[in-house]
Amino acid sequence: MKKFIGSLALAGLISASSFAGTITVAHSDLELSGALTAGFFAVDKSNNNGAQDTFKITAVDITLTDKVNDTIGFVADLGKTEQDTLLTADITQNNQNFGVDFAYVSIRPLDNLTIDAGVITTNIGYELYHTYENSNIFFGMVWNAQPVTYAGARITFEAAENLSLYFEYNQDSGSYGTVNYTEAFATGIIGNIFGLDYAISYYDYAGFKNLVDFVLSGSFGNIDFAINFDYQWMDDKTKNSIKNQGAVSVDDHAYGVALYLTPHLTEQISVPIRLEYVNDGQSKDNAGNEVDTGLYGIPGDFAYSITITPTYQPTKNSYIRAELGYVKTDQLNNDFQNNAGKSYDHRYVYAIEAGYMF
């Protein structure tokens, strides 16, 4: 599965060179890999009263991996990464400074047991941390409600060939309305059966919400495919917080599904397509006013999207791609405004991105 294989490469358990070129530093056990990506981004409606467009660097990424021996190693991912989504309110914001994206020590006390500790990447979902690791440029709506990176520790046990179990504790923190959360727990199964990669995970934001995540991916002929399904529900603390804000009833659950299809027309040309649907409901007061937009943060009860990204790869380490995305919400969205400040229930996003991986 894309998420799991990517995490193994970063942990140094398999070679990162299977994804890009790798430079081995002379007289050292360090391996250096990474990427530089940049492009042009545009939206036809934003919360900044109208259309926006901007040129930006989407990733300057340098990954150092040290496989000293079979027992201990580390990964340090340094750089500047932009993660624009279909729901991004302002694409001109550049909030990321050059720094540590994630870094952790990987210890293998037994052949089938690995412990990762530090700032780790999540096992939840299908889309990976950097845009160049994904088949689309803009991140999706389902990804938008998933964890990304956090300080924590994860134990992965290889129970059998093509079957691994993991358990983790982390300090994923944030806020939702008046609710603050500071820790989370996760467990899951990752494996391969009948040539299909799969992952089933449970993620518990203590005092906030719970998330069940399912990913299945594989290939059929010249088409790569994947599906990511999430079901999540609020903890009592979150529901009570919404009630205290005046909601007469709380819609406390949500789900989202993303389908990824990548037809390979030639060895160098592909056309990735992402289809998404999310349903998160809403909570209202006695007057019918919206108190809470739901766990996906989308006005109304549901939204859907389609993203198409024709891609040309002149070499295995480089690409240029264009993207058109469309997202539709159930109600008017204040983040989707024209130049006159009028709100709409839909928006288009556009992008052209080039990247080189080493």
Short mmCIF file of C-alpha atoms in Angstrom, two decimals:
data_model
loop_
_atom_site.label_atom_id
_atom_site.label_comp_id
_atom_site.label_asym_id
_atom_site.label_seq_id
_atom_site.Cartn_x
_atom_site.Cartn_y
_atom_site.Cartn_z
CA MET A 1 0.00 0.00 0.00
CA LYS A 2 1.26 3.47 -0.84
CA LYS A 3 1.07 4.84 2.72
CA PHE A 4 2.82 1.86 4.30
CA ILE A 5 5.51 1.43 1.67
CA GLY A 6 6.30 5.13 1.90
CA SER A 7 6.70 4.95 5.67
CA LEU A 8 8.98 1.93 5.38
CA ALA A 9 11.21 3.74 2.93
CA LEU A 10 11.45 6.75 5.20
CA ALA A 11 12.25 4.53 8.15
CA GLY A 12 15.15 3.08 6.20
CA LEU A 13 13.72 -0.42 6.25
CA ILE A 14 13.61 -0.51 2.47
CA SER A 15 15.57 1.54 -0.01
CA ALA A 16 14.30 5.00 -0.82
CA SER A 17 15.84 4.54 -4.25
CA SER A 18 12.76 2.57 -5.27
CA PHE A 19 10.97 5.94 -5.43
CA ALA A 20 13.73 8.31 -6.56
CA GLY A 21 17.46 8.55 -7.01
CA THR A 22 19.57 8.13 -3.89
CA ILE A 23 22.94 9.70 -3.23
CA THR A 24 25.21 7.75 -0.89
CA VAL A 25 27.52 10.16 0.92
CA ALA A 26 31.18 9.17 0.58
CA HIS A 27 32.77 7.53 3.64
CA SER A 28 29.40 7.51 5.38
CA ASP A 29 26.35 5.33 5.93
CA LEU A 30 24.08 8.28 5.17
CA GLU A 31 21.72 8.21 2.20
CA LEU A 32 20.45 11.50 0.80
CA SER A 33 17.22 11.84 -1.16
CA GLY A 34 14.56 14.47 -1.71
CA ALA A 35 12.89 16.71 -4.24
CA LEU A 36 12.30 20.23 -5.48
CA THR A 37 8.83 21.05 -6.81
CA ALA A 38 7.22 24.31 -7.86
CA GLY A 39 4.23 25.49 -9.82
CA PHE A 40 1.39 27.86 -10.56
CA PHE A 41 -1.81 27.66 -8.49
CA ALA A 42 -5.19 29.33 -9.06
CA VAL A 43 -8.73 29.26 -7.67
CA ASP A 44 -11.78 30.97 -9.13
CA LYS A 45 -13.33 31.73 -5.72
CA SER A 46 -11.69 32.28 -2.32
CA ASN A 47 -12.50 33.78 1.07
CA ASN A 48 -10.34 36.74 0.05
CA ASN A 49 -13.15 38.05 -2.17
CA GLY A 50 -12.47 36.50 -5.50
CA ALA A 51 -10.08 34.67 -7.74
CA GLN A 52 -6.50 34.11 -6.69
CA ASP A 53 -3.40 32.92 -8.45
CA THR A 54 0.19 32.54 -7.34
CA PHE A 55 3.51 30.97 -8.22
CA LYS A 56 4.96 29.00 -5.33
CA ILE A 57 7.47 26.38 -4.29
CA THR A 58 5.48 23.39 -3.11
CA ALA A 59 8.39 21.40 -1.71
CA VAL A 60 12.07 21.76 -0.98
CA ASP A 61 12.75 18.39 0.58
CA ILE A 62 15.96 16.78 1.82
CA THR A 63 15.74 13.39 3.50
CA LEU A 64 18.68 11.89 5.37
CA THR A 65 18.51 8.19 6.18
CA ASP A 66 21.12 6.35 8.24
CA LYS A 67 21.03 2.55 8.16
CA VAL A 68 24.02 2.01 10.44
CA ASN A 69 23.17 -1.65 10.93
CA ASP A 70 20.16 -3.91 11.25
CA THR A 71 19.35 -2.65 14.76
CA ILE A 72 19.15 1.14 14.75
CA GLY A 73 18.93 3.96 12.26
CA PHE A 74 17.17 7.27 11.75
CA VAL A 75 15.37 9.43 9.23
CA ALA A 76 15.36 13.22 9.13
CA ASP A 77 13.17 14.99 6.60
CA LEU A 78 14.11 18.65 6.27
CA GLY A 79 12.52 21.22 4.05
CA LYS A 80 9.66 23.53 3.23
CA THR A 81 6.38 21.90 2.25
CA GLU A 82 3.09 23.46 1.12
CA GLN A 83 -0.09 21.40 1.47
CA ASP A 84 -2.91 23.16 -0.38
CA THR A 85 -6.27 21.37 -0.36
CA LEU A 86 -9.43 21.64 -2.41
CA LEU A 87 -10.92 23.49 0.57
CA THR A 88 -7.95 25.83 1.14
CA ALA A 89 -9.28 29.30 1.88
CA ASP A 90 -6.23 31.24 0.65
CA ILE A 91 -3.70 29.62 -1.68
CA THR A 92 -1.42 32.66 -1.46
CA GLN A 93 -0.61 31.89 2.17
CA ASN A 94 2.88 30.50 2.64
CA ASN A 95 2.92 29.42 6.26
CA GLN A 96 5.76 26.92 6.17
CA ASN A 97 9.34 27.89 6.91
CA PHE A 98 12.34 25.71 6.15
CA GLY A 99 12.74 23.27 9.04
CA VAL A 100 12.13 19.71 10.19
CA ASP A 101 9.05 18.18 8.58
CA PHE A 102 9.49 14.93 10.51
CA ALA A 103 12.35 12.99 12.06
CA TYR A 104 12.62 9.86 14.15
CA VAL A 105 14.87 7.08 15.34
CA SER A 106 14.03 3.57 14.17
CA ILE A 107 15.06 0.66 16.43
CA ARG A 108 14.74 -3.01 15.52
CA PRO A 109 15.42 -5.12 18.65
CA LEU A 110 14.02 -8.22 16.91
CA ASP A 111 13.84 -9.18 13.27
CA ASN A 112 10.06 -8.77 13.24
CA LEU A 113 9.74 -5.81 15.64
CA THR A 114 10.40 -2.13 14.88
CA ILE A 115 10.05 0.88 17.19
CA ASP A 116 9.88 4.39 15.69
CA ALA A 117 10.11 7.39 18.03
CA GLY A 118 10.24 11.11 17.30
CA VAL A 119 8.08 13.21 14.99
CA ILE A 120 6.47 10.48 12.91
CA THR A 121 4.17 10.39 9.89
CA THR A 122 0.73 8.89 10.27
CA ASN A 123 -0.39 5.51 8.93
CA ILE A 124 -3.89 6.93 8.39
CA GLY A 125 -5.13 7.56 4.86
CA TYR A 126 -3.73 7.13 1.36
CA GLU A 127 -2.23 10.52 0.50
CA LEU A 128 1.35 11.08 1.67
CA TYR A 129 3.07 14.10 3.22
CA HIS A 130 4.66 15.69 0.13
CA THR A 131 2.73 16.61 -2.99
CA TYR A 132 5.29 14.89 -5.25
CA GLU A 133 4.58 11.56 -3.50
CA ASN A 134 0.92 11.73 -4.57
CA SER A 135 -0.79 11.41 -7.92
CA ASN A 136 -2.64 14.72 -7.47
CA ILE A 137 -1.32 18.20 -6.64
CA PHE A 138 -4.05 19.57 -4.36
CA PHE A 139 -4.76 17.40 -1.32
CA GLY A 140 -8.30 16.03 -1.02
CA MET A 141 -11.24 16.54 1.33
CA VAL A 142 -10.80 13.15 3.01
CA TRP A 143 -7.11 13.90 3.69
CA ASN A 144 -8.16 17.24 5.18
CA ALA A 145 -9.78 15.51 8.18
CA GLN A 146 -6.95 13.02 8.83
CA PRO A 147 -3.85 13.30 11.04
CA VAL A 148 -0.55 14.10 9.31
CA THR A 149 2.54 14.22 11.55
CA TYR A 150 3.00 14.31 15.31
CA ALA A 151 5.42 13.60 18.13
CA GLY A 152 5.03 10.02 19.27
CA ALA A 153 6.15 6.41 19.21
CA ARG A 154 4.97 3.48 17.11
CA ILE A 155 5.59 -0.25 17.53
CA THR A 156 5.25 -2.35 14.37
CA PHE A 157 5.15 -6.14 14.66
CA GLU A 158 5.48 -8.32 11.58
CA ALA A 159 3.13 -11.13 12.53
CA ALA A 160 3.55 -13.03 9.27
CA GLU A 161 4.63 -12.52 5.71
CA ASN A 162 2.57 -9.64 4.28
CA LEU A 163 0.88 -8.99 7.64
CA SER A 164 1.94 -6.38 10.21
CA LEU A 165 0.30 -4.99 13.33
CA TYR A 166 1.06 -1.57 14.77
CA PHE A 167 0.35 0.28 17.98
CA GLU A 168 1.16 3.91 18.69
CA TYR A 169 0.82 6.70 21.22
CA ASN A 170 1.32 10.27 20.12
CA GLN A 171 0.84 13.89 21.14
CA ASP A 172 -1.23 14.98 18.16
CA SER A 173 -2.74 18.22 19.44
CA GLY A 174 -5.11 20.92 18.29
CA SER A 175 -8.54 22.40 18.89
CA TYR A 176 -12.07 21.95 17.62
CA GLY A 177 -14.35 24.77 18.67
CA THR A 178 -13.89 25.05 22.42
CA VAL A 179 -12.39 21.55 22.73
CA ASN A 180 -8.62 21.21 23.03
CA TYR A 181 -6.94 17.83 22.57
CA THR A 182 -3.33 16.91 23.31
CA GLU A 183 -2.87 13.18 22.70
CA ALA A 184 -4.04 10.26 20.61
CA PHE A 185 -3.79 6.48 20.34
CA ALA A 186 -3.80 4.32 17.23
CA THR A 187 -3.66 0.69 16.23
CA GLY A 188 -4.03 -1.12 12.95
CA ILE A 189 -3.37 -4.00 10.58
CA ILE A 190 -1.41 -3.57 7.35
CA GLY A 191 -0.82 -6.27 4.77
CA ASN A 192 -1.27 -7.74 1.33
CA ILE A 193 -3.73 -10.36 0.17
CA PHE A 194 -4.37 -11.64 -3.35
CA GLY A 195 -2.03 -8.95 -4.69
CA LEU A 196 -3.94 -6.11 -2.99
CA ASP A 197 -2.40 -3.88 -0.32
CA TYR A 198 -4.69 -2.99 2.57
CA ALA A 199 -4.70 -1.17 5.90
CA ILE A 200 -7.36 -1.05 8.61
CA SER A 201 -6.71 1.44 11.41
CA TYR A 202 -8.40 2.87 14.49
CA TYR A 203 -7.31 6.34 15.64
CA ASP A 204 -8.55 7.81 18.95
CA TYR A 205 -8.13 11.54 19.53
CA ALA A 206 -8.52 11.50 23.32
CA GLY A 207 -11.44 13.74 24.30
CA PHE A 208 -12.20 14.82 20.72
CA LYS A 209 -13.17 12.16 18.16
CA ASN A 210 -12.58 8.60 16.95
CA LEU A 211 -11.63 7.55 13.43
CA VAL A 212 -11.77 4.21 11.62
CA ASP A 213 -9.75 4.23 8.39
CA PHE A 214 -9.66 1.68 5.57
CA VAL A 215 -7.33 1.73 2.54
CA LEU A 216 -7.19 -0.75 -0.32
CA SER A 217 -4.93 -0.39 -3.35
CA GLY A 218 -3.63 -2.37 -6.30
CA SER A 219 -3.32 -2.52 -10.07
CA PHE A 220 -5.40 -3.97 -12.86
CA GLY A 221 -3.75 -3.99 -16.25
CA ASN A 222 -2.43 -0.50 -16.88
CA ILE A 223 -4.61 1.11 -14.21
CA ASP A 224 -3.52 1.75 -10.62
CA PHE A 225 -6.40 2.13 -8.16
CA ALA A 226 -7.01 2.82 -4.49
CA ILE A 227 -9.92 3.52 -2.20
CA ASN A 228 -9.79 5.28 1.16
CA PHE A 229 -12.84 5.16 3.46
CA ASP A 230 -13.08 6.96 6.80
CA TYR A 231 -15.80 6.79 9.47
CA GLN A 232 -15.51 9.09 12.47
CA TRP A 233 -17.57 10.10 15.47
CA MET A 234 -17.32 12.66 18.27
CA ASP A 235 -16.46 11.99 21.89
CA ASP A 236 -18.94 13.12 24.57
CA LYS A 237 -16.73 16.10 25.41
CA THR A 238 -17.07 17.43 21.88
CA LYS A 239 -20.82 16.80 21.72
CA ASN A 240 -21.38 18.56 25.05
CA SER A 241 -19.32 21.52 23.87
CA ILE A 242 -21.56 21.91 20.81
CA LYS A 243 -24.70 21.61 22.94
CA ASN A 244 -23.36 24.32 25.26
CA GLN A 245 -23.12 26.59 22.22
CA GLY A 246 -26.88 26.27 21.70
CA ALA A 247 -27.30 23.23 19.46
CA VAL A 248 -30.58 21.42 20.07
CA SER A 249 -29.19 18.22 18.55
CA VAL A 250 -25.70 17.22 17.53
CA ASP A 251 -24.84 15.38 14.32
CA ASP A 252 -21.90 13.56 15.88
CA HIS A 253 -20.71 11.27 13.08
CA ALA A 254 -19.30 11.63 9.57
CA TYR A 255 -17.82 9.58 6.77
CA GLY A 256 -15.79 10.18 3.65
CA VAL A 257 -14.62 8.12 0.70
CA ALA A 258 -11.96 8.82 -1.91
CA LEU A 259 -11.43 6.77 -5.07
CA TYR A 260 -8.12 7.05 -6.93
CA LEU A 261 -7.72 5.85 -10.53
CA THR A 262 -4.52 6.25 -12.55
CA PRO A 263 -4.63 5.01 -16.14
CA HIS A 264 -1.13 4.77 -17.64
CA LEU A 265 -1.48 5.65 -21.31
CA THR A 266 2.23 5.11 -21.98
CA GLU A 267 5.31 4.59 -19.82
CA GLN A 268 5.62 8.36 -19.52
CA ILE A 269 2.02 9.62 -19.64
CA SER A 270 -0.71 8.99 -17.06
CA VAL A 271 -4.01 10.65 -16.11
CA PRO A 272 -4.68 10.33 -12.35
CA ILE A 273 -8.30 10.91 -11.30
CA ARG A 274 -9.60 11.37 -7.74
CA LEU A 275 -13.31 11.18 -6.87
CA GLU A 276 -14.49 12.08 -3.35
CA TYR A 277 -17.67 12.23 -1.32
CA VAL A 278 -17.97 13.30 2.31
CA ASN A 279 -21.02 13.44 4.58
CA ASP A 280 -20.64 15.17 7.93
CA GLY A 281 -24.05 16.71 8.70
CA GLN A 282 -24.46 19.83 10.79
CA SER A 283 -25.73 20.91 14.21
CA LYS A 284 -28.26 23.75 14.55
CA ASP A 285 -29.90 25.81 17.29
CA ASN A 286 -33.64 26.37 17.82
CA ALA A 287 -33.69 29.14 15.21
CA GLY A 288 -32.17 26.86 12.59
CA ASN A 289 -28.79 28.58 12.66
CA GLU A 290 -25.73 26.41 12.12
CA VAL A 291 -23.72 25.93 15.32
CA ASP A 292 -21.25 23.33 14.02
CA THR A 293 -20.35 22.40 10.43
CA GLY A 294 -19.35 18.82 11.23
CA LEU A 295 -16.07 16.93 11.45
CA TYR A 296 -15.04 17.68 7.86
CA GLY A 297 -15.80 21.39 8.31
CA ILE A 298 -18.04 21.55 5.24
CA PRO A 299 -21.20 23.74 5.14
CA GLY A 300 -24.38 21.68 4.90
CA ASP A 301 -24.62 17.92 4.99
CA PHE A 302 -22.29 16.75 2.22
CA ALA A 303 -19.78 17.62 -0.49
CA TYR A 304 -18.21 15.92 -3.49
CA SER A 305 -15.21 16.59 -5.70
CA ILE A 306 -13.39 15.46 -8.83
CA THR A 307 -9.72 16.08 -9.57
CA ILE A 308 -7.95 15.26 -12.85
CA THR A 309 -4.15 15.50 -13.17
CA PRO A 310 -2.58 14.67 -16.56
CA THR A 311 1.08 13.86 -15.90
CA TYR A 312 4.16 13.56 -18.09
CA GLN A 313 7.34 11.94 -16.72
CA PRO A 314 10.30 12.48 -19.08
CA THR A 315 12.47 10.49 -16.65
CA LYS A 316 11.76 8.35 -13.60
CA ASN A 317 12.94 11.21 -11.36
CA SER A 318 11.09 14.13 -12.96
CA TYR A 319 7.59 15.16 -13.95
CA ILE A 320 5.39 17.98 -15.16
CA ARG A 321 1.66 17.87 -14.55
CA ALA A 322 -1.47 19.99 -14.83
CA GLU A 323 -4.54 19.77 -12.62
CA LEU A 324 -8.20 20.73 -12.68
CA GLY A 325 -10.28 20.23 -9.55
CA TYR A 326 -13.96 20.87 -8.79
CA VAL A 327 -15.60 20.76 -5.38
CA LYS A 328 -19.32 21.19 -4.59
CA THR A 329 -20.78 21.70 -1.11
CA ASP A 330 -24.37 21.24 0.03
CA GLN A 331 -24.76 24.90 1.04
CA LEU A 332 -23.16 28.27 0.32
CA ASN A 333 -19.56 28.36 1.49
CA ASN A 334 -18.06 31.61 2.77
CA ASP A 335 -14.65 30.37 1.61
CA PHE A 336 -15.98 30.30 -1.96
CA GLN A 337 -16.48 33.99 -2.83
CA ASN A 338 -16.24 35.96 -6.06
CA ASN A 339 -14.69 39.40 -6.48
CA ALA A 340 -17.89 41.04 -5.22
CA GLY A 341 -17.86 39.00 -2.00
CA LYS A 342 -20.80 36.79 -3.02
CA SER A 343 -20.66 33.25 -1.62
CA TYR A 344 -21.10 30.14 -3.79
CA ASP A 345 -21.50 26.41 -3.18
CA HIS A 346 -18.72 25.36 -5.56
CA ARG A 347 -15.23 26.27 -6.72
CA TYR A 348 -12.64 25.30 -9.32
CA VAL A 349 -8.93 24.92 -8.65
CA TYR A 350 -6.14 24.86 -11.21
CA ALA A 351 -2.46 24.03 -11.00
CA ILE A 352 0.64 23.33 -13.05
CA GLU A 353 3.56 21.75 -11.22
CA ALA A 354 7.02 20.53 -12.17
CA GLY A 355 9.23 18.44 -9.95
CA TYR A 356 12.60 16.76 -9.77
CA MET A 357 13.39 13.99 -7.28
CA PHE A 358 16.85 12.80 -6.33
#
